[in-house]
PDB file of C-alpha atoms in Angstrom:
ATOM      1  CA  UNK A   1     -13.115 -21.883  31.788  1.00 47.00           C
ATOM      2  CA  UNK A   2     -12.069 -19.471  29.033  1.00 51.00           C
ATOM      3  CA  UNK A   3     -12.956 -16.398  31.087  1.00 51.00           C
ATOM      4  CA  UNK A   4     -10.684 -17.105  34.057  1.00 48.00           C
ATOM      5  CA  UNK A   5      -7.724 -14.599  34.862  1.00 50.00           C
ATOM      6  CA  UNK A   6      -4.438 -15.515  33.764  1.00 52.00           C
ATOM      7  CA  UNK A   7      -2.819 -16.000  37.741  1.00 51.00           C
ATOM      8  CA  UNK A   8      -4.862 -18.860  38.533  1.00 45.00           C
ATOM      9  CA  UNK A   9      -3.161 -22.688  37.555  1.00 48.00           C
ATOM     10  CA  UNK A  10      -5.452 -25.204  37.730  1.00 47.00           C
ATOM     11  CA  UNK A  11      -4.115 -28.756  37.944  1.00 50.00           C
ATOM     12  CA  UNK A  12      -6.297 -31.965  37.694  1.00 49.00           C
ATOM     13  CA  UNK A  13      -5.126 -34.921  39.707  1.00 50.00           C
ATOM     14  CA  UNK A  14      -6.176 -37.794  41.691  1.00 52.00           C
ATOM     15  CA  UNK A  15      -7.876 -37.577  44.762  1.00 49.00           C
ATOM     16  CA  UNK A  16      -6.329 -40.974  45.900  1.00 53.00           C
ATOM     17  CA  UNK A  17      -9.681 -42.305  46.655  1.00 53.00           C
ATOM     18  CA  UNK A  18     -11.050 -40.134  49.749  1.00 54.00           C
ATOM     19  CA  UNK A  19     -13.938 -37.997  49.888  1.00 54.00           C
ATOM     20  CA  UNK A  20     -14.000 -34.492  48.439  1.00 54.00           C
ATOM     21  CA  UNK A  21     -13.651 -31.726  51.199  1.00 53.00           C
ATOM     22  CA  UNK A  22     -16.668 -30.540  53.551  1.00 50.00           C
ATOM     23  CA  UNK A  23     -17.873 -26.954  52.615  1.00 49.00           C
ATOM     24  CA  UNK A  24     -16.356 -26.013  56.524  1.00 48.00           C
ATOM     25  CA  UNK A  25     -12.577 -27.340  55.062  1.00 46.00           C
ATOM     26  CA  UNK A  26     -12.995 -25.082  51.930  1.00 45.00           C
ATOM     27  CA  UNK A  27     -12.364 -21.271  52.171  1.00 46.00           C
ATOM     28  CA  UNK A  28     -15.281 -18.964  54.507  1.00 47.00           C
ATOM     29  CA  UNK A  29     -15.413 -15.668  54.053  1.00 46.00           C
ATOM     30  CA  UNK A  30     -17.750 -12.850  52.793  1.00 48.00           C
ATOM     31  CA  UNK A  31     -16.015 -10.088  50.814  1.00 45.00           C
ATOM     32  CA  UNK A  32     -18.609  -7.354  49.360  1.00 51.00           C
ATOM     33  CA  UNK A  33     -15.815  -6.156  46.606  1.00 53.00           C
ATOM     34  CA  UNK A  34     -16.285  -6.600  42.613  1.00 52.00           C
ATOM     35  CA  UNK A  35     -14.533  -9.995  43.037  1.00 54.00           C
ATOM     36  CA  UNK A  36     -16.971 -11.662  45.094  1.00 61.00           C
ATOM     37  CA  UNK A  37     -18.350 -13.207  42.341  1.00 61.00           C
ATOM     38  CA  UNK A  38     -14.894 -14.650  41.459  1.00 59.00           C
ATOM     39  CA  UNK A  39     -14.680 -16.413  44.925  1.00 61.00           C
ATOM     40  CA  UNK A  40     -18.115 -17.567  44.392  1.00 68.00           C
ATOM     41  CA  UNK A  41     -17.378 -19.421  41.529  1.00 64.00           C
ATOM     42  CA  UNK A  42     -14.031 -20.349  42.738  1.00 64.00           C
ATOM     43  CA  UNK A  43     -15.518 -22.202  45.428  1.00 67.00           C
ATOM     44  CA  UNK A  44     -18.612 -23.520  43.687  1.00 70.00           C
ATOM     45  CA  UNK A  45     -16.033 -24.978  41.281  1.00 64.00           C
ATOM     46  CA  UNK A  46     -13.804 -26.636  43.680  1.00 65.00           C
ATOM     47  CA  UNK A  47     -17.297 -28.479  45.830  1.00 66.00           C
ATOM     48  CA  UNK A  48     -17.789 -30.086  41.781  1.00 68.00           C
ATOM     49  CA  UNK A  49     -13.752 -31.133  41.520  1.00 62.00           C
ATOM     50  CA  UNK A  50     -12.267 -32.334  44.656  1.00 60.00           C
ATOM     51  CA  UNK A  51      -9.442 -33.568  42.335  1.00 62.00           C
ATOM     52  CA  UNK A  52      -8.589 -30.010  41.082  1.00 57.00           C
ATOM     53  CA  UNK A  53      -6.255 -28.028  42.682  1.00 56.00           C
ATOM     54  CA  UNK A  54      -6.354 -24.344  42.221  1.00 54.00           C
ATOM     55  CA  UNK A  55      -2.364 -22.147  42.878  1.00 55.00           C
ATOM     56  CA  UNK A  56      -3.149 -17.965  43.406  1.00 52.00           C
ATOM     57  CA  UNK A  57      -0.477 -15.975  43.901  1.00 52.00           C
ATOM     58  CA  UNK A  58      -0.389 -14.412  47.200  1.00 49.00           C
ATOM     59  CA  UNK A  59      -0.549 -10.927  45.251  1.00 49.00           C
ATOM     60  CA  UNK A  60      -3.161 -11.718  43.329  1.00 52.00           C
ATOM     61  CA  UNK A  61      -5.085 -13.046  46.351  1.00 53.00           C
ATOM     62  CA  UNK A  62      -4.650  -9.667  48.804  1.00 51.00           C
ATOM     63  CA  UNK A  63      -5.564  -7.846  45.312  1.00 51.00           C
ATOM     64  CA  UNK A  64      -8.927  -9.554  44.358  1.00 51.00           C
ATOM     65  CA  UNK A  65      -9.767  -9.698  48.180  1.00 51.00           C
ATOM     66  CA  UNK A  66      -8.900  -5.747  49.107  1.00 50.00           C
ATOM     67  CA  UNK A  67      -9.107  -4.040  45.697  1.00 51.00           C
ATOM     68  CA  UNK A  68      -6.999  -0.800  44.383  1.00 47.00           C
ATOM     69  CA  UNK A  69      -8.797   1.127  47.267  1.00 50.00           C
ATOM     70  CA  UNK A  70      -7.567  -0.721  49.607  1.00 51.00           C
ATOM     71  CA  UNK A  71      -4.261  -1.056  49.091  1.00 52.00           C
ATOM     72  CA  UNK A  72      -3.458   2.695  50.285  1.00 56.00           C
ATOM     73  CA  UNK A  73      -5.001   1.667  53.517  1.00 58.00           C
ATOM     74  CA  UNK A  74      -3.499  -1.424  53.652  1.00 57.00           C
ATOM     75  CA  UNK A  75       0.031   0.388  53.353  1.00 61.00           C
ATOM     76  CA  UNK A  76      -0.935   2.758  56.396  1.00 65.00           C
ATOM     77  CA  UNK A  77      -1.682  -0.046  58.321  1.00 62.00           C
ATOM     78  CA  UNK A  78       1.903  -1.859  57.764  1.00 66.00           C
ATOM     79  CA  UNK A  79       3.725   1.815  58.055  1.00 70.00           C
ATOM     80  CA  UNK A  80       1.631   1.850  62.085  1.00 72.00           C
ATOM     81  CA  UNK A  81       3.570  -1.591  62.201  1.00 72.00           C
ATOM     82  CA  UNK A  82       6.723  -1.168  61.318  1.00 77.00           C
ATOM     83  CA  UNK A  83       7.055   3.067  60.925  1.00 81.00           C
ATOM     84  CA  UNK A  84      10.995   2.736  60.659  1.00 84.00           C
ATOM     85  CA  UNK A  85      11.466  -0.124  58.619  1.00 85.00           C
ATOM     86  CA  UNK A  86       9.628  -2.372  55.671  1.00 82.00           C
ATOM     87  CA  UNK A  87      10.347  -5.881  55.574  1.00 79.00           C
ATOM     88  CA  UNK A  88       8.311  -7.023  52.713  1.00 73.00           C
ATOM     89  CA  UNK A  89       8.076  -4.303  50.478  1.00 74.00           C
ATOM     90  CA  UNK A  90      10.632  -1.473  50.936  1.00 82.00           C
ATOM     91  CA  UNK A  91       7.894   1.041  50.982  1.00 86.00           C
ATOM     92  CA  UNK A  92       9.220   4.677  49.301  1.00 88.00           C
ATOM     93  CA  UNK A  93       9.866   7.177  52.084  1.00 89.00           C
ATOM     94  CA  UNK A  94      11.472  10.860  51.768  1.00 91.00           C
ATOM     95  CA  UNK A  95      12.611  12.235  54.857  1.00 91.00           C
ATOM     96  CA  UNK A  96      14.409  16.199  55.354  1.00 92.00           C
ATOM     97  CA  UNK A  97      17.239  16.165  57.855  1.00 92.00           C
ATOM     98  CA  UNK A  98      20.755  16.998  58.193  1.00 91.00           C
ATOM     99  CA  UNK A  99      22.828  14.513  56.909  1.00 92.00           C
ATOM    100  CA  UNK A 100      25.714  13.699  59.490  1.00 91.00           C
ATOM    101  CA  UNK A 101      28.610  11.335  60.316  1.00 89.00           C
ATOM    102  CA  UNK A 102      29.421   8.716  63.048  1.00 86.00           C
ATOM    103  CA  UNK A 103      32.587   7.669  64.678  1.00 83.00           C
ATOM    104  CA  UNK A 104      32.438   4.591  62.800  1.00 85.00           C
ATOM    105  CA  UNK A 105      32.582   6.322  59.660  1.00 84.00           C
ATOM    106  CA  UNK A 106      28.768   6.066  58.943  1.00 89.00           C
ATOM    107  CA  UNK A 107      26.424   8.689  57.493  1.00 91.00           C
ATOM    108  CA  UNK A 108      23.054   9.359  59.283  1.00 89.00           C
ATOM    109  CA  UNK A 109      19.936  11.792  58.782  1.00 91.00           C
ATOM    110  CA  UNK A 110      19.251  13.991  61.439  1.00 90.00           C
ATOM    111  CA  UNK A 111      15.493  14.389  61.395  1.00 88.00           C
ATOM    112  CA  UNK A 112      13.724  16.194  64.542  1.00 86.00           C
ATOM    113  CA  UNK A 113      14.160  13.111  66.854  1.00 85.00           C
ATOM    114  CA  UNK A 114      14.734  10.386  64.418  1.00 87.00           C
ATOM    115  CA  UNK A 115      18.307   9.621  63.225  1.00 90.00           C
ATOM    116  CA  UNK A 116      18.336   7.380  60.148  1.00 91.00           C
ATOM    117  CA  UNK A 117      21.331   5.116  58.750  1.00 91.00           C
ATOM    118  CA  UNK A 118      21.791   6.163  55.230  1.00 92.00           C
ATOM    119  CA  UNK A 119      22.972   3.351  52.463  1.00 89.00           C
ATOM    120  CA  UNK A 120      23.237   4.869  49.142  1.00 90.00           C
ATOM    121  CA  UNK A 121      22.309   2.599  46.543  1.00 88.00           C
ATOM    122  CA  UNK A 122      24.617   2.969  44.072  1.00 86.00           C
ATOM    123  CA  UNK A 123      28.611   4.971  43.754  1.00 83.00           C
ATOM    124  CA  UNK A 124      27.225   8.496  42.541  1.00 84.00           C
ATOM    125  CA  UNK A 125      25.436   9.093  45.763  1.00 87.00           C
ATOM    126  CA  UNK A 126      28.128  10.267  48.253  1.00 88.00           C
ATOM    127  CA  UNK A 127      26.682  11.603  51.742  1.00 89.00           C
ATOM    128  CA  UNK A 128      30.071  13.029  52.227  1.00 87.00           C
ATOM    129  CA  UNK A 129      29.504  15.637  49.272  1.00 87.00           C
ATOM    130  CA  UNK A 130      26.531  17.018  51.798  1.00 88.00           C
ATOM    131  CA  UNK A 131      27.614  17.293  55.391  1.00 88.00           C
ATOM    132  CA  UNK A 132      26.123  19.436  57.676  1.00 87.00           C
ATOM    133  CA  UNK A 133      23.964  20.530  54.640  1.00 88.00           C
ATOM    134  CA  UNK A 134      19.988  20.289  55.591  1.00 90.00           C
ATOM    135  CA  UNK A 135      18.702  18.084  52.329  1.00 91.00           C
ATOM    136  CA  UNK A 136      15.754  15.632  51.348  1.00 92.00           C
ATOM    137  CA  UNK A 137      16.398  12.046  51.342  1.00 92.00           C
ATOM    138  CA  UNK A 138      14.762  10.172  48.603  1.00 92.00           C
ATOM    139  CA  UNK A 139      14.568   6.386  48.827  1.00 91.00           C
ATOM    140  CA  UNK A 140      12.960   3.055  50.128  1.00 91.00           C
ATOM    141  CA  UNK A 141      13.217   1.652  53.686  1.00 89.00           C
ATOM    142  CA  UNK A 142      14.925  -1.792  54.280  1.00 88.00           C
ATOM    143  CA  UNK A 143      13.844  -4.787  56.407  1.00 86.00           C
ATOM    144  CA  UNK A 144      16.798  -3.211  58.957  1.00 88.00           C
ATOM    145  CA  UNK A 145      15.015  -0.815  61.367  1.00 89.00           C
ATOM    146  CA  UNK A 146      15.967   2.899  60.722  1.00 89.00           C
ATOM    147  CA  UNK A 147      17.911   1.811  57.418  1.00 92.00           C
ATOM    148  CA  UNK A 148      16.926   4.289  54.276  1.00 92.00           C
ATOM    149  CA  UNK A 149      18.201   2.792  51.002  1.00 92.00           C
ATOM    150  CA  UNK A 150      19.134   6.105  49.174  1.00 92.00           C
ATOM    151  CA  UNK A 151      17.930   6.880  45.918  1.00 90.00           C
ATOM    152  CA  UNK A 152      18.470  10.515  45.996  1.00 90.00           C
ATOM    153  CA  UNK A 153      19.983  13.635  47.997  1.00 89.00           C
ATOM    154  CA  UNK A 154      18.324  17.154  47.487  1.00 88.00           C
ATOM    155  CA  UNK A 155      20.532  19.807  49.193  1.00 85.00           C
ATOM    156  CA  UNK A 156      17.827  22.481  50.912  1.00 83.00           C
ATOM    157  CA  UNK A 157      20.749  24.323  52.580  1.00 74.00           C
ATOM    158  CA  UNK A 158      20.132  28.317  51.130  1.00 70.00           C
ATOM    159  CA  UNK A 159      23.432  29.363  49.414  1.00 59.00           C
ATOM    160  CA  UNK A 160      25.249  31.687  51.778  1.00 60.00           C
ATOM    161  CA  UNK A 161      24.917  35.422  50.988  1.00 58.00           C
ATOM    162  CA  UNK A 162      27.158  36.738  47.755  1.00 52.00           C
ATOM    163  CA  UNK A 163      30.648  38.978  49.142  1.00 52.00           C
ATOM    164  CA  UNK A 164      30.229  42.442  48.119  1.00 51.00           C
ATOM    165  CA  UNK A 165      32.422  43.013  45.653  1.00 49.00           C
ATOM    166  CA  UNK A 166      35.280  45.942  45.896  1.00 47.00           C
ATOM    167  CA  UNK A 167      36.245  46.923  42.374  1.00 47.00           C
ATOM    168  CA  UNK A 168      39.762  47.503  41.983  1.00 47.00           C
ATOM    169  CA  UNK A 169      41.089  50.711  39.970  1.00 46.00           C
ATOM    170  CA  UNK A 170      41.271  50.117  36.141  1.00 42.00           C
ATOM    171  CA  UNK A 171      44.482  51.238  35.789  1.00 44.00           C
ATOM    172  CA  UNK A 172      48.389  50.160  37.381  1.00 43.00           C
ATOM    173  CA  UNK A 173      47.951  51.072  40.981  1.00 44.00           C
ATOM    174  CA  UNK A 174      50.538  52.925  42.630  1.00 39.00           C
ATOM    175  CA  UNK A 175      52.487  50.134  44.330  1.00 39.00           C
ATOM    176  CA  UNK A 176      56.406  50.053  43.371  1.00 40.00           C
ATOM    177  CA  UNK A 177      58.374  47.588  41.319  1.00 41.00           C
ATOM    178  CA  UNK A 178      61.584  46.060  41.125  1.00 43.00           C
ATOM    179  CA  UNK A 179      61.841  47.107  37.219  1.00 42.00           C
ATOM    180  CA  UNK A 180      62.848  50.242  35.981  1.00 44.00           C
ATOM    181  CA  UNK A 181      60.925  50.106  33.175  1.00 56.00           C
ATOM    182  CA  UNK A 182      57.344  50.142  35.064  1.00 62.00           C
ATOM    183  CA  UNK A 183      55.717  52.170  32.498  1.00 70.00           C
ATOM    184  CA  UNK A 184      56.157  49.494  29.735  1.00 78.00           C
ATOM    185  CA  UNK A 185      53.472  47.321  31.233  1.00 83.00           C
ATOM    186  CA  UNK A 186      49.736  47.714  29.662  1.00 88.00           C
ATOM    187  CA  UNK A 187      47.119  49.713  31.208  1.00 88.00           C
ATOM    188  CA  UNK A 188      44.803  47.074  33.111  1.00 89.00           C
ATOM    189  CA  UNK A 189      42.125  45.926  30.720  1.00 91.00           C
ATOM    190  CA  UNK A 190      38.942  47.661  31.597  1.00 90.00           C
ATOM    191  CA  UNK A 191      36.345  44.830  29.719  1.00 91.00           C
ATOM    192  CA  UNK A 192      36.221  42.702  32.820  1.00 92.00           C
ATOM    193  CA  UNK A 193      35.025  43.747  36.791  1.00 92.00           C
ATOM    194  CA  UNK A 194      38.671  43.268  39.222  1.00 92.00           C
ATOM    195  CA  UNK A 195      37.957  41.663  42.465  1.00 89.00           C
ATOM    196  CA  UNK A 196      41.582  40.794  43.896  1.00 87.00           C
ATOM    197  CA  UNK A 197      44.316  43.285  43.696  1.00 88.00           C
ATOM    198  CA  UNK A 198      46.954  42.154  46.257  1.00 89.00           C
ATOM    199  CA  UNK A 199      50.796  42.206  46.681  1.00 88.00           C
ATOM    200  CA  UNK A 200      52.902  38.341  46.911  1.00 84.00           C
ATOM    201  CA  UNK A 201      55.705  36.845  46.254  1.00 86.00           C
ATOM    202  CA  UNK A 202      55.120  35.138  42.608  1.00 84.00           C
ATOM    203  CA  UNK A 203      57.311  32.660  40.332  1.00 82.00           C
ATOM    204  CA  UNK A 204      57.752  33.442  36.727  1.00 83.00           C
ATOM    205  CA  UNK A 205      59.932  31.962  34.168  1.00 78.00           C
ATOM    206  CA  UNK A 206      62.448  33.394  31.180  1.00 74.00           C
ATOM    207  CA  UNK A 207      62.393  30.369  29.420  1.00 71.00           C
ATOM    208  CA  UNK A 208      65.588  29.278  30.869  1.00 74.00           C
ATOM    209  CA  UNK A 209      64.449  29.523  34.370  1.00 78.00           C
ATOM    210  CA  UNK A 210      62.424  30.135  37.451  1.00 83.00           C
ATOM    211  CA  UNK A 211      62.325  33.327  38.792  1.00 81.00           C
ATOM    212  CA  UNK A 212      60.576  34.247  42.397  1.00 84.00           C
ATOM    213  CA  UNK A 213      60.174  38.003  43.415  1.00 84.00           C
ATOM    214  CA  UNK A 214      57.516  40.071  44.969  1.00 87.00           C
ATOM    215  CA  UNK A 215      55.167  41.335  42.391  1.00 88.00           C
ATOM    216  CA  UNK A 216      51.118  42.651  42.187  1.00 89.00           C
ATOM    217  CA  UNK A 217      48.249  39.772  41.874  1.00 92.00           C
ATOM    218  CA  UNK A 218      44.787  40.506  39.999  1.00 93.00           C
ATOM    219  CA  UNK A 219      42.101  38.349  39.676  1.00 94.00           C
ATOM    220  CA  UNK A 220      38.333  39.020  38.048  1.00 94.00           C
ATOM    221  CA  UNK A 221      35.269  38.311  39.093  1.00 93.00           C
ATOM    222  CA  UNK A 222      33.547  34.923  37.896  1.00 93.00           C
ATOM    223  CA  UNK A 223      32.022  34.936  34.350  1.00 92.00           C
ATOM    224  CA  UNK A 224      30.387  32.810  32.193  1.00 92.00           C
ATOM    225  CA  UNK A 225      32.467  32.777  28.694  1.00 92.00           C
ATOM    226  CA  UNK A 226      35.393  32.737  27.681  1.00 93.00           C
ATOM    227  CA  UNK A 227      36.996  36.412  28.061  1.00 93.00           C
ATOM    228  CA  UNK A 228      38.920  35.863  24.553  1.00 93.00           C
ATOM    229  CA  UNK A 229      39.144  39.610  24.105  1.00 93.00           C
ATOM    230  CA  UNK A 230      41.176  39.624  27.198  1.00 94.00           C
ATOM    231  CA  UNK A 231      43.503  37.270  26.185  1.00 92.00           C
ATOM    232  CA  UNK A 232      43.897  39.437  22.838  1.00 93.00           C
ATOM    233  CA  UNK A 233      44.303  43.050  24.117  1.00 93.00           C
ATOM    234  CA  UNK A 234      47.234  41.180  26.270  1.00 93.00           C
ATOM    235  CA  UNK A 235      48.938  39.428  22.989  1.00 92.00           C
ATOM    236  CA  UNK A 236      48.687  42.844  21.307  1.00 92.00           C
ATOM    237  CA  UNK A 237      49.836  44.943  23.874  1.00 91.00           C
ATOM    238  CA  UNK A 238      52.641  43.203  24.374  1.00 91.00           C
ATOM    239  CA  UNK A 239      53.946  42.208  21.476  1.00 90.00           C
ATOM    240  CA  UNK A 240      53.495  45.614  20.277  1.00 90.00           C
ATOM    241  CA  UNK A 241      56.002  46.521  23.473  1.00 89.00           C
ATOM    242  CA  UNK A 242      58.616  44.399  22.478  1.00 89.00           C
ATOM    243  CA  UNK A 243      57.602  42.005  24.828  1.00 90.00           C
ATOM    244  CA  UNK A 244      59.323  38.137  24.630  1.00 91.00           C
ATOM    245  CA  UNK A 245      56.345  34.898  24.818  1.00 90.00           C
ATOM    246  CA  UNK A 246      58.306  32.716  27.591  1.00 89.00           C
ATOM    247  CA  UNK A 247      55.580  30.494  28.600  1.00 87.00           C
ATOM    248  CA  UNK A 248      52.513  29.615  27.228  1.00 88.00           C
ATOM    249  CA  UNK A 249      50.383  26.685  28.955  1.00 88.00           C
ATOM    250  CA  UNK A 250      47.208  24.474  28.607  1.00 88.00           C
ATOM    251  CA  UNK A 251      45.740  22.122  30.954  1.00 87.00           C
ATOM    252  CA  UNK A 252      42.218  21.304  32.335  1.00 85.00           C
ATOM    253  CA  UNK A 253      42.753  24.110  35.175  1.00 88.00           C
ATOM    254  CA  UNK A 254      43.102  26.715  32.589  1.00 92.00           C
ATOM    255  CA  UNK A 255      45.571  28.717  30.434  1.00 92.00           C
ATOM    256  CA  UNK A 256      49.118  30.821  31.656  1.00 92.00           C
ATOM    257  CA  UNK A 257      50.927  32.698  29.303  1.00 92.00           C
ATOM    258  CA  UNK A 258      54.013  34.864  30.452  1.00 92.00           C
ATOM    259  CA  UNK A 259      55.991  37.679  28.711  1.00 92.00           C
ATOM    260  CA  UNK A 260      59.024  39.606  29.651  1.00 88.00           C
ATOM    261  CA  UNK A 261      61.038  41.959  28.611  1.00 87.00           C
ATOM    262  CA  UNK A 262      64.634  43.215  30.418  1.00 83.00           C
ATOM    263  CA  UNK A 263      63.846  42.630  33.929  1.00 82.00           C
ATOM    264  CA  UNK A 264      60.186  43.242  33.744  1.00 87.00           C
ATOM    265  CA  UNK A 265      57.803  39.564  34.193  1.00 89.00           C
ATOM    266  CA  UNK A 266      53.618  39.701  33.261  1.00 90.00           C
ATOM    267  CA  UNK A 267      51.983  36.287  33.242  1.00 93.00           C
ATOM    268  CA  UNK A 268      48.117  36.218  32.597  1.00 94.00           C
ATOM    269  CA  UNK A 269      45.794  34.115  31.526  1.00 94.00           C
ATOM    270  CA  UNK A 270      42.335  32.329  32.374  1.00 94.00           C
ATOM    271  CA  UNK A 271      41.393  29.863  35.439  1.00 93.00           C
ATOM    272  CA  UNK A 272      38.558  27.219  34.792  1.00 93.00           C
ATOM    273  CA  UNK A 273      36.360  27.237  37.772  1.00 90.00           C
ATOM    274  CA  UNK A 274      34.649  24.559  39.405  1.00 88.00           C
ATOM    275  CA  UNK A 275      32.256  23.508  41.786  1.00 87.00           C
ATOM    276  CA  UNK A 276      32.292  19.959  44.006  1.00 83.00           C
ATOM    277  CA  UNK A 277      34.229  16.677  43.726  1.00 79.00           C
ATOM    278  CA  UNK A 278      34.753  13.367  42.144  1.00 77.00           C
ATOM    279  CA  UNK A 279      31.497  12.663  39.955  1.00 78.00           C
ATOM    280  CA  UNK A 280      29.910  15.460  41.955  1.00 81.00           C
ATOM    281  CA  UNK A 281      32.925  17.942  40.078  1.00 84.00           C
ATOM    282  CA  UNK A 282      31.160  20.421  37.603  1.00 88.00           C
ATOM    283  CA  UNK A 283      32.296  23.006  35.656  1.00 89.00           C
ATOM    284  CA  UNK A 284      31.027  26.895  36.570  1.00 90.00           C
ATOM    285  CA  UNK A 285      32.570  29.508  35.460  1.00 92.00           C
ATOM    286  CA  UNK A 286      35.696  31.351  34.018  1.00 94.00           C
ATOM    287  CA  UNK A 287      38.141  33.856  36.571  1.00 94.00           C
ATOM    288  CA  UNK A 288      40.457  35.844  34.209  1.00 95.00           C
ATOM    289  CA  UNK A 289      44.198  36.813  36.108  1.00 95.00           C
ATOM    290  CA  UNK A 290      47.373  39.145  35.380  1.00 93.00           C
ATOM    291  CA  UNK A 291      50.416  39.140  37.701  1.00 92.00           C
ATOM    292  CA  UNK A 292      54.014  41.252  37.206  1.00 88.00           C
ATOM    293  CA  UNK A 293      56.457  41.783  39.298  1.00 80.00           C
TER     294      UNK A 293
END
């Protein structure tokens, strides 16, 4: 009795009087497996205590009868049953598709003919962050047919071809200004690479208030740290000028700073860059800017 595995209760108890089983009422089968002996005994054992009953769990049962090797062919055989759904054991699946949305609001896998109901499985899975987008869908089917419990989205969609990028001149184009005093304004800063250079209508501020005129636009192209020596050769530059500080902001988006002097407006500064929303929102890069009018 000492060597029997732990599933197995045994439980001795009256038989009430009536005649043990016959050996046709007790279990027949032949299993050629490394628990066969097991059975053996478990049967030999029951023929010498009719009063005994014996509980295995189910598990344990389709274990000792089918072995570790046979589980994997066990599981193909339920998948040919039930290929779009798993109503015992929510068997893991991963499926590539497009992910796409119904009328009702719904998000579904597109997958060569199949079209699968997605139902994330917790908050920080959001379909919606991946529409249109061809990805891998990592999860476990449901008892509901076509139903994938999400687990995990994998965007495969290749990133879209980098804009070439048109370097604008490292000095104050030629474009005209509403100051007299044009030639006061610093030479651009030549440290970073200029990909915007256009002409808008922009609002600055002279610390008593706002001030909209058409002025010139410049913004860099996206870098990884902090471009602090921008930020100084603009401090210097200007305060060396005779320049006035009128603003000077922080806030998560970034940091504006704006000097003038007579009629003449600059306001640069440093744009925090990022990528996605909600918990999806990360943080990618830093876009330096100047604007004057």
């Amino acid at each position: 009795m000492d060597n029997l595995p732990p599933p197995i209760q045994v439980t001795r108890g009256d038989s009430g009087g009536k005649p043990p089983p016959s050996d046709d009422s007790l279990v027949e089968f032949k299993v050629k497996n490394p628990f066969q002996k097991f059975f053996n005994w478990i049967i030999s054992f029951m023929k010498r205590n009719a009063n005994i009953t014996i509980k295995i769990p189910l598990i344990g049962i389709f274990i000792a009868l089918f072995g570790a090797g046979y589980t994997i062919g066990f599981n193909n055989a339920i998948s040919k049953f039930f290929p779009d759904s798993s109503p015992l054991f929510h068997r893991a699946i991963s499926v590539e598709g497009i992910i796409q949305r119904g009328s009702s609001g719904k998000f579904y896998l597109k997958s060569g003919d199949n079209t699968w109901t997605l139902k994330p499985v917790n908050q920080e899975i959001n379909p919606a962050d991946y529409m249109d987008q061809e990805v891998t869908i990592k999860g476990n089917l449901s008892s509901q047919k076509g139903v994938i419990e999400v687990a995990e989205v994998i965007s495969t969609t290749p990133a879209p071809p980098a804009e070439p990028v048109i370097p604008a001149p490292l000095s104050n184009p030629p474009i005209s200004s509403n100051s007299s005093n044009f030639s006061d304004l610093p030479v651009l800063y030549s440290g970073l690479q200029w990909e915007t250079s256009q002409k808008k209508l922009l609002t600055f501020t002279s610390g008593k208030r706002r001030i909209e005129e058409q002025g010139i636009y410049f913004e860099s192209a996206m870098i990884n740290q902090f471009p602090q020596e921008f930020i100084n050769y603009y401090l210097e530059d200007l305060n060396g000028k005779g320049f006035k500080e009128t603003l000077n902001s922080i806030n998560p988006d970034g940091i504006t700073i704006t000097y003038s002097k007579d009629n003449l407006f600059l306001t640069f500064g440093v744009k925090y860059k990022y990528s996605g929303s909600g918990d999806k929102k990360q943080f990618t890069g830093y876009k330096a800017f100047i604007e004057h009018n």
